[in-house]
PDB file of C-alpha atoms in Angstrom:
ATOM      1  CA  UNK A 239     119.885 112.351 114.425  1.00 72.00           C
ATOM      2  CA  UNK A 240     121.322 115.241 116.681  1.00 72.00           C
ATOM      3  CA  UNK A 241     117.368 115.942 117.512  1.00 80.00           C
ATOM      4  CA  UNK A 242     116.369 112.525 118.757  1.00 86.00           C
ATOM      5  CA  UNK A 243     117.131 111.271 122.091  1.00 90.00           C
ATOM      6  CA  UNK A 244     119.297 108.417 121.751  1.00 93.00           C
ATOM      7  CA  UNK A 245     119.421 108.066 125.603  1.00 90.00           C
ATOM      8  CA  UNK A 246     115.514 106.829 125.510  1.00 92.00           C
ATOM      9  CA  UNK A 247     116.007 103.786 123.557  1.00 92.00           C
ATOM     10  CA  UNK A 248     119.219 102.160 125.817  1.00 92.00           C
ATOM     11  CA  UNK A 249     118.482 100.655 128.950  1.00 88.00           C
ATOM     12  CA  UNK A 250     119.524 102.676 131.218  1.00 89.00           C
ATOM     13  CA  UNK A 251     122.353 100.847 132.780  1.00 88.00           C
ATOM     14  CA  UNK A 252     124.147 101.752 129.674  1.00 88.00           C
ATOM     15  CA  UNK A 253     122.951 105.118 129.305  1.00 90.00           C
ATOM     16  CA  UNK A 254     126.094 106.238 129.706  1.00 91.00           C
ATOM     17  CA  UNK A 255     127.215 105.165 126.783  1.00 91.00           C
ATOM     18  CA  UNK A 256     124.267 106.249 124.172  1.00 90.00           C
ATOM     19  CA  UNK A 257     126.167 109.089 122.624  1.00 90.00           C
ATOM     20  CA  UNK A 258     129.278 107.267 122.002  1.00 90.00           C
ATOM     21  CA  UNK A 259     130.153 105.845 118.816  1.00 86.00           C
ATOM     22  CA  UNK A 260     129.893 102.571 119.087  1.00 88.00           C
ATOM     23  CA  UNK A 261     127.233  99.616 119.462  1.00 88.00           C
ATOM     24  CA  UNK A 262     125.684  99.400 122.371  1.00 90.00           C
ATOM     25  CA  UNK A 263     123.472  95.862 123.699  1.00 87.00           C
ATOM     26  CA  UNK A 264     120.006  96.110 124.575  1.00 90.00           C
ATOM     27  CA  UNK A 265     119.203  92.261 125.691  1.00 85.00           C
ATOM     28  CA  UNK A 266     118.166  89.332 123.397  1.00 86.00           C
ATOM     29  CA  UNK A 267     121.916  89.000 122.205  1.00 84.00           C
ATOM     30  CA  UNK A 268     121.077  92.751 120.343  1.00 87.00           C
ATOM     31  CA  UNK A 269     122.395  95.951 119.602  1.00 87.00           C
ATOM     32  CA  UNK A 270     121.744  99.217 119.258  1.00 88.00           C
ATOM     33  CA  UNK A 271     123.998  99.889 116.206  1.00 89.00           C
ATOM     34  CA  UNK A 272     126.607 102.410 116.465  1.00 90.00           C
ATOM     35  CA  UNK A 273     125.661 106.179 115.355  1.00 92.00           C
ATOM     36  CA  UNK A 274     128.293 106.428 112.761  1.00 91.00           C
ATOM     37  CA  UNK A 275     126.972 103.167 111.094  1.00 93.00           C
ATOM     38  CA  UNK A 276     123.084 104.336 111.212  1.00 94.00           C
ATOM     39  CA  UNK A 277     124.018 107.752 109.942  1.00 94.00           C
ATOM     40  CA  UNK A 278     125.778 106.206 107.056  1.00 95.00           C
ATOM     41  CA  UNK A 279     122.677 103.512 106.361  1.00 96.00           C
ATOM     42  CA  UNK A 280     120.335 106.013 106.487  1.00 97.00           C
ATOM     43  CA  UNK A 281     121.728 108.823 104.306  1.00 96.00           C
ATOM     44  CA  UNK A 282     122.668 106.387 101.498  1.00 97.00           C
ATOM     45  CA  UNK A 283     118.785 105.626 101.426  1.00 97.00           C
ATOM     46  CA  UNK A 284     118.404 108.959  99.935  1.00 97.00           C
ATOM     47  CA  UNK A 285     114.855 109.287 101.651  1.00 98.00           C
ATOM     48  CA  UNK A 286     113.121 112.198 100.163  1.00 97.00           C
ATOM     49  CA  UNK A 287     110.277 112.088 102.598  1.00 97.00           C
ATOM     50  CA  UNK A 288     107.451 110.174 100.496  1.00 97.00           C
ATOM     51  CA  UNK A 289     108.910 106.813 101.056  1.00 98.00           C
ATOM     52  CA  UNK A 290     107.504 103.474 102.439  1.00 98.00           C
ATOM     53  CA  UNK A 291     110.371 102.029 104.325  1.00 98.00           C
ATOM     54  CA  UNK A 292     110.958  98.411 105.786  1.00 98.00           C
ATOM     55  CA  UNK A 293     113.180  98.070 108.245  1.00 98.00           C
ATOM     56  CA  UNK A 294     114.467  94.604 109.556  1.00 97.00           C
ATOM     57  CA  UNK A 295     115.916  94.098 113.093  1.00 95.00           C
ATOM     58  CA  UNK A 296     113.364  97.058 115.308  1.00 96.00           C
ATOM     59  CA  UNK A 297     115.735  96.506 118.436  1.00 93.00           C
ATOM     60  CA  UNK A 298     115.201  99.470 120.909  1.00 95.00           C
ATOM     61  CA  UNK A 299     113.380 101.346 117.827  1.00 96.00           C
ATOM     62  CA  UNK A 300     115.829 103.719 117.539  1.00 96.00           C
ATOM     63  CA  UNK A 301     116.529 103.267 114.069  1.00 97.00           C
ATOM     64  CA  UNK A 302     112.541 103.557 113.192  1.00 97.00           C
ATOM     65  CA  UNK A 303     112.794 106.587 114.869  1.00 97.00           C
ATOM     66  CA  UNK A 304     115.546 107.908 112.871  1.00 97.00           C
ATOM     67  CA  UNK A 305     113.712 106.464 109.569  1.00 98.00           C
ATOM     68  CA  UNK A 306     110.466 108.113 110.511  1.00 97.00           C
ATOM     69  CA  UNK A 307     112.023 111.770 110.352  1.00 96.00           C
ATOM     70  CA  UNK A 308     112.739 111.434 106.799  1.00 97.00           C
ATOM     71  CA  UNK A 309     109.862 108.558 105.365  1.00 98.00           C
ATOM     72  CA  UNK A 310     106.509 108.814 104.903  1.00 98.00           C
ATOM     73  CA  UNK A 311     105.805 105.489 106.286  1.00 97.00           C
ATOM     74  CA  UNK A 312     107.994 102.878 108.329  1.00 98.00           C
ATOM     75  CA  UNK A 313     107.202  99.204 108.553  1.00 98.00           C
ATOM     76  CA  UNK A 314     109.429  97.776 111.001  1.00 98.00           C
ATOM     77  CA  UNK A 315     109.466  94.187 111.762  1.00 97.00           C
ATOM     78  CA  UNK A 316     111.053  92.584 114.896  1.00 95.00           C
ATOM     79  CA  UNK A 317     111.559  88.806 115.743  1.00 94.00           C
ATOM     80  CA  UNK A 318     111.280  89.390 119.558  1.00 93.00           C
ATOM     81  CA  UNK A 319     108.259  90.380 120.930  1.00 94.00           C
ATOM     82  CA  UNK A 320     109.708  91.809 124.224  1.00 94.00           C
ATOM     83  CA  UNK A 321     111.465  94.064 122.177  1.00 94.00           C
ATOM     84  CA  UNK A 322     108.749  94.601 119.649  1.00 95.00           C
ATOM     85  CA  UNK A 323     106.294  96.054 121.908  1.00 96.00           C
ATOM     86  CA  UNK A 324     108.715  97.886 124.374  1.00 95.00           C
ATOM     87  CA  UNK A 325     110.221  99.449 120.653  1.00 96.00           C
ATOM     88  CA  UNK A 326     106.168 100.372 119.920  1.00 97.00           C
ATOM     89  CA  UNK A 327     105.829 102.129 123.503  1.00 97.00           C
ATOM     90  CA  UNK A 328     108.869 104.169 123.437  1.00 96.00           C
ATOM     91  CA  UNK A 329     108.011 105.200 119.947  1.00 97.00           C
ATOM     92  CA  UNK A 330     104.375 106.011 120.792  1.00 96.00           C
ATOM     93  CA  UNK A 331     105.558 107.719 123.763  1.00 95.00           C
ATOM     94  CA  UNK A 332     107.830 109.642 122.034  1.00 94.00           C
ATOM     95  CA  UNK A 333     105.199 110.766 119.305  1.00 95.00           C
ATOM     96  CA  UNK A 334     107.023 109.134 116.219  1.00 95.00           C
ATOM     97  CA  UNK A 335     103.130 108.422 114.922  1.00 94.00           C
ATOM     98  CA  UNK A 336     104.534 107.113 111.289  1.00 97.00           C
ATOM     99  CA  UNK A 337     105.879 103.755 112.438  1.00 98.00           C
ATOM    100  CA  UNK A 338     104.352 100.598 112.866  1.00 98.00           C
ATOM    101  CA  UNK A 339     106.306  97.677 114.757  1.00 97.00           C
ATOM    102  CA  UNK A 340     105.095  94.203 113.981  1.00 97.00           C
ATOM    103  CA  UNK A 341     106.865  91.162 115.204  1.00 96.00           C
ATOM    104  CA  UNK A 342     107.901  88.457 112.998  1.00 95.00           C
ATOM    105  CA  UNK A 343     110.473  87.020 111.116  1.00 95.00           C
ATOM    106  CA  UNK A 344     112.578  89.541 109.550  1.00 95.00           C
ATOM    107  CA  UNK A 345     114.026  87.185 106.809  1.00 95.00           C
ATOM    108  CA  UNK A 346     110.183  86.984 105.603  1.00 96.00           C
ATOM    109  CA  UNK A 347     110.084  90.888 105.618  1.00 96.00           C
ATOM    110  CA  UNK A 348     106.381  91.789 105.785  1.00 97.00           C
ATOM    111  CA  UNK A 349     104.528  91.341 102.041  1.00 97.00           C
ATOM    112  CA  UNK A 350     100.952  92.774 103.868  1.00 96.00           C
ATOM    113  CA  UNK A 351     102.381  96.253 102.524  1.00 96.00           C
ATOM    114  CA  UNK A 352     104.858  95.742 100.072  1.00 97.00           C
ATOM    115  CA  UNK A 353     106.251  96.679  97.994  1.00 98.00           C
ATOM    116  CA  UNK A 354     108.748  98.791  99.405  1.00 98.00           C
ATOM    117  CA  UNK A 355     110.753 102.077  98.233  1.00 98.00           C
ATOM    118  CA  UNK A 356     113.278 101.230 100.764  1.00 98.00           C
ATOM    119  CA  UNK A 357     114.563  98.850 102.405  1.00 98.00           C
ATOM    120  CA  UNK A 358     117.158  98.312 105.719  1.00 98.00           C
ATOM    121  CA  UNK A 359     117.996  95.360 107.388  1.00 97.00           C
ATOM    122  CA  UNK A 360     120.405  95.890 110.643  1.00 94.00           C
ATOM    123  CA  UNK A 361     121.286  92.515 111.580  1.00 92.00           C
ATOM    124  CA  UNK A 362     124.210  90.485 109.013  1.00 93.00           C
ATOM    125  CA  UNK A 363     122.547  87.723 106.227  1.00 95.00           C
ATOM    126  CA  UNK A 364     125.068  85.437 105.369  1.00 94.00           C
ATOM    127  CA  UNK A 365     123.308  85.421 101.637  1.00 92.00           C
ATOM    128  CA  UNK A 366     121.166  87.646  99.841  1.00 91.00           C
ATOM    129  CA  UNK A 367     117.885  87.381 101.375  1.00 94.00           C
ATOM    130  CA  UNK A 368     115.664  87.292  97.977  1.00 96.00           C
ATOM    131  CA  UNK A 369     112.426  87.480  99.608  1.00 97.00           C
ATOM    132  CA  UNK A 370     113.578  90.611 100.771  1.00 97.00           C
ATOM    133  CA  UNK A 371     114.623  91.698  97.464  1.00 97.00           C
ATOM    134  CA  UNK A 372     111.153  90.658  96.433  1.00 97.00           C
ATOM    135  CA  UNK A 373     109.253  93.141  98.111  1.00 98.00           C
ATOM    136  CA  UNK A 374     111.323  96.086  96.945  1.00 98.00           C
ATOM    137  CA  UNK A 375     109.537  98.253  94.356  1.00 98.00           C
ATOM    138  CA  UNK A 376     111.401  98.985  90.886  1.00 97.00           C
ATOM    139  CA  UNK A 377     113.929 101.706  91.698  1.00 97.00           C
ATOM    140  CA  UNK A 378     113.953 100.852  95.226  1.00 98.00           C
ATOM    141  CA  UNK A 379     117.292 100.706  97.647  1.00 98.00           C
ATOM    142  CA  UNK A 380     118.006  97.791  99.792  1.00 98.00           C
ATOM    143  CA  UNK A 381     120.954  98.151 102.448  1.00 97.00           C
ATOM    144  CA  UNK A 382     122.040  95.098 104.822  1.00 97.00           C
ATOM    145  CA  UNK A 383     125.361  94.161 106.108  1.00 96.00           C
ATOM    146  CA  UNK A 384     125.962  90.603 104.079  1.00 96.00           C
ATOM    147  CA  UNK A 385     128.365  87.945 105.096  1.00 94.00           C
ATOM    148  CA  UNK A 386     129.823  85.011 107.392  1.00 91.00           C
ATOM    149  CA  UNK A 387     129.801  85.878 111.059  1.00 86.00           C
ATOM    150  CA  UNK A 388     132.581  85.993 112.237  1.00 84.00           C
ATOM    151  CA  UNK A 389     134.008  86.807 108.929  1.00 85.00           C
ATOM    152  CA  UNK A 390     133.952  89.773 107.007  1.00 87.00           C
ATOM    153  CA  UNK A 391     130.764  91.376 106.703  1.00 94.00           C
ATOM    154  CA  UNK A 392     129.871  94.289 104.332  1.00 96.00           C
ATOM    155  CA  UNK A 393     127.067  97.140 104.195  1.00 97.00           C
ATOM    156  CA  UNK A 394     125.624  96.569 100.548  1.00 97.00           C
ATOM    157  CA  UNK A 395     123.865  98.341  98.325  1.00 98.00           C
ATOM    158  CA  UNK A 396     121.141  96.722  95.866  1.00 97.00           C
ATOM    159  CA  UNK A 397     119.464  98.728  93.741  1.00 97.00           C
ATOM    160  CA  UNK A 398     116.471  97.289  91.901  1.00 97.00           C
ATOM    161  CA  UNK A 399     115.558  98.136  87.848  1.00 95.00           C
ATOM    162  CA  UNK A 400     113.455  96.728  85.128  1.00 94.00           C
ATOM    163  CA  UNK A 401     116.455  94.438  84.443  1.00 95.00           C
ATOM    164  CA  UNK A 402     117.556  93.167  87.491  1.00 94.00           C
ATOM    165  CA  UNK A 403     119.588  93.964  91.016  1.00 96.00           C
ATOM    166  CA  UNK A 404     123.239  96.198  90.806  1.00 96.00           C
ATOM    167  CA  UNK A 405     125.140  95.678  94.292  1.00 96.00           C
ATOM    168  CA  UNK A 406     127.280  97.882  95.568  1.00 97.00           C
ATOM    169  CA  UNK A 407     129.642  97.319  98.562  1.00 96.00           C
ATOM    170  CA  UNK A 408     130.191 100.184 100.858  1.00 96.00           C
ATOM    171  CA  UNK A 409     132.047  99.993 104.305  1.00 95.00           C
ATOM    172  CA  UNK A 410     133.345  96.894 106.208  1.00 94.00           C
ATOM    173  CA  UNK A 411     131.063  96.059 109.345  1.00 93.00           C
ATOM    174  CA  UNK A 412     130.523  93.650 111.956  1.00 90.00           C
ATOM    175  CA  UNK A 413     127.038  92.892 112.725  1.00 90.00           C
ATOM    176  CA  UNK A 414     124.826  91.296 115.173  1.00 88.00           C
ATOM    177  CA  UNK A 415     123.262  87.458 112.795  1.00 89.00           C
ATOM    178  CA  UNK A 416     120.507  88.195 111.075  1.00 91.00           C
ATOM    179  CA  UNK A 417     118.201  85.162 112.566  1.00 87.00           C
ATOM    180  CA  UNK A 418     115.581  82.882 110.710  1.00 85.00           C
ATOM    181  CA  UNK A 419     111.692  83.064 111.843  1.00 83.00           C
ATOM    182  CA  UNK A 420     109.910  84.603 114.984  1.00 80.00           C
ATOM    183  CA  UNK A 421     111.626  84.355 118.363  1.00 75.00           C
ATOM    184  CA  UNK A 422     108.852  83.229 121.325  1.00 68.00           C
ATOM    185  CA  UNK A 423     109.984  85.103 123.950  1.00 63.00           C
ATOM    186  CA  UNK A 424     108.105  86.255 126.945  1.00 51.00           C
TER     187      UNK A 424
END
């Protein structure tokens, strides 16, 4: 994370605050989620460089970026197309060359190339989103934050076998809503 500059994917009226640690908004109601939280989400995917990763909730693409250091492939899918293809500039710009940004809705996740060895959703589900949990491959990770907004929201941990999903709870978090279908904006 200290390599990439987080600076680039902020509008730059609040530039200012891109190394601090906390969320920062981008438009659309989003934000740019803060570094302590992405270093944590990311780390617990235990990416080993091989990996075909979904992310859901592209925002400023600065998560993708992160994601496409340490995956061999990242799927990210975003609901608003503004942000979708400003996200796919700044990432093609920047030479991350292993992500692809599609927009749609995230709750669907993107079946065209599941399954999935990992999965990470940045915006709060208020219940387990099992299409999501669908398109994860055996032995994959999932990590969202889950529950009420405006209640208490935790990152979780599924882990998928032969016999089923374990959860595992990790930090307390408040998250932007994870939103239902594809956002027509501009």
């Amino acid at each position: 994370m200290a390599s990439l500059p987080r600076h680039m994917f902020i509008p730059a009226p609040m530039r200012a605050h891109a190394y601090q640690d906390y969320a920062v908004p981008i438009g659309f109601g989003v934000t740019i989620s803060q570094p302590f939280v992405v270093g944590l989400m990311t780390g617990t995917l235990a990416l080993e460089g091989h990996e075909r990763v979904l992310e859901v909730g592209t925002g400023s693409g600065y998560q993708a970026a992160v994601l496409s250091r340490l995956a061999g492939e990242v799927v990210s899918i975003e609901r608003y197309r503004t942000l979708a293809e400003a996200a796919r500039a700044r990432l093609a710009k920047l030479g991350y060359d292993n992500v692809e940004i599609v927009v749609g809705d995230g709750l669907a996740g993107w079946p065209e190339r599941a399954p999935y060895d990992r999965i990470m959703v940045t915006a709060a589900a208020e219940r387990m989103p099992e299409t999501l949990v669908d398109q994860l491959a055996e032995g994959g990770v999932m990590l969202l934050p889950l529950g009420p907004q405006g209640g208490t929201q935790h990152i979780v941990k599924l882990t998928k076998t032969s016999t089923g999903v374990s959860r595992e709870d990790l930090i307390p978090v408040r998250f932007v809503p994870l939103l239902p279908g594809q956002a027509h904006e501009l």
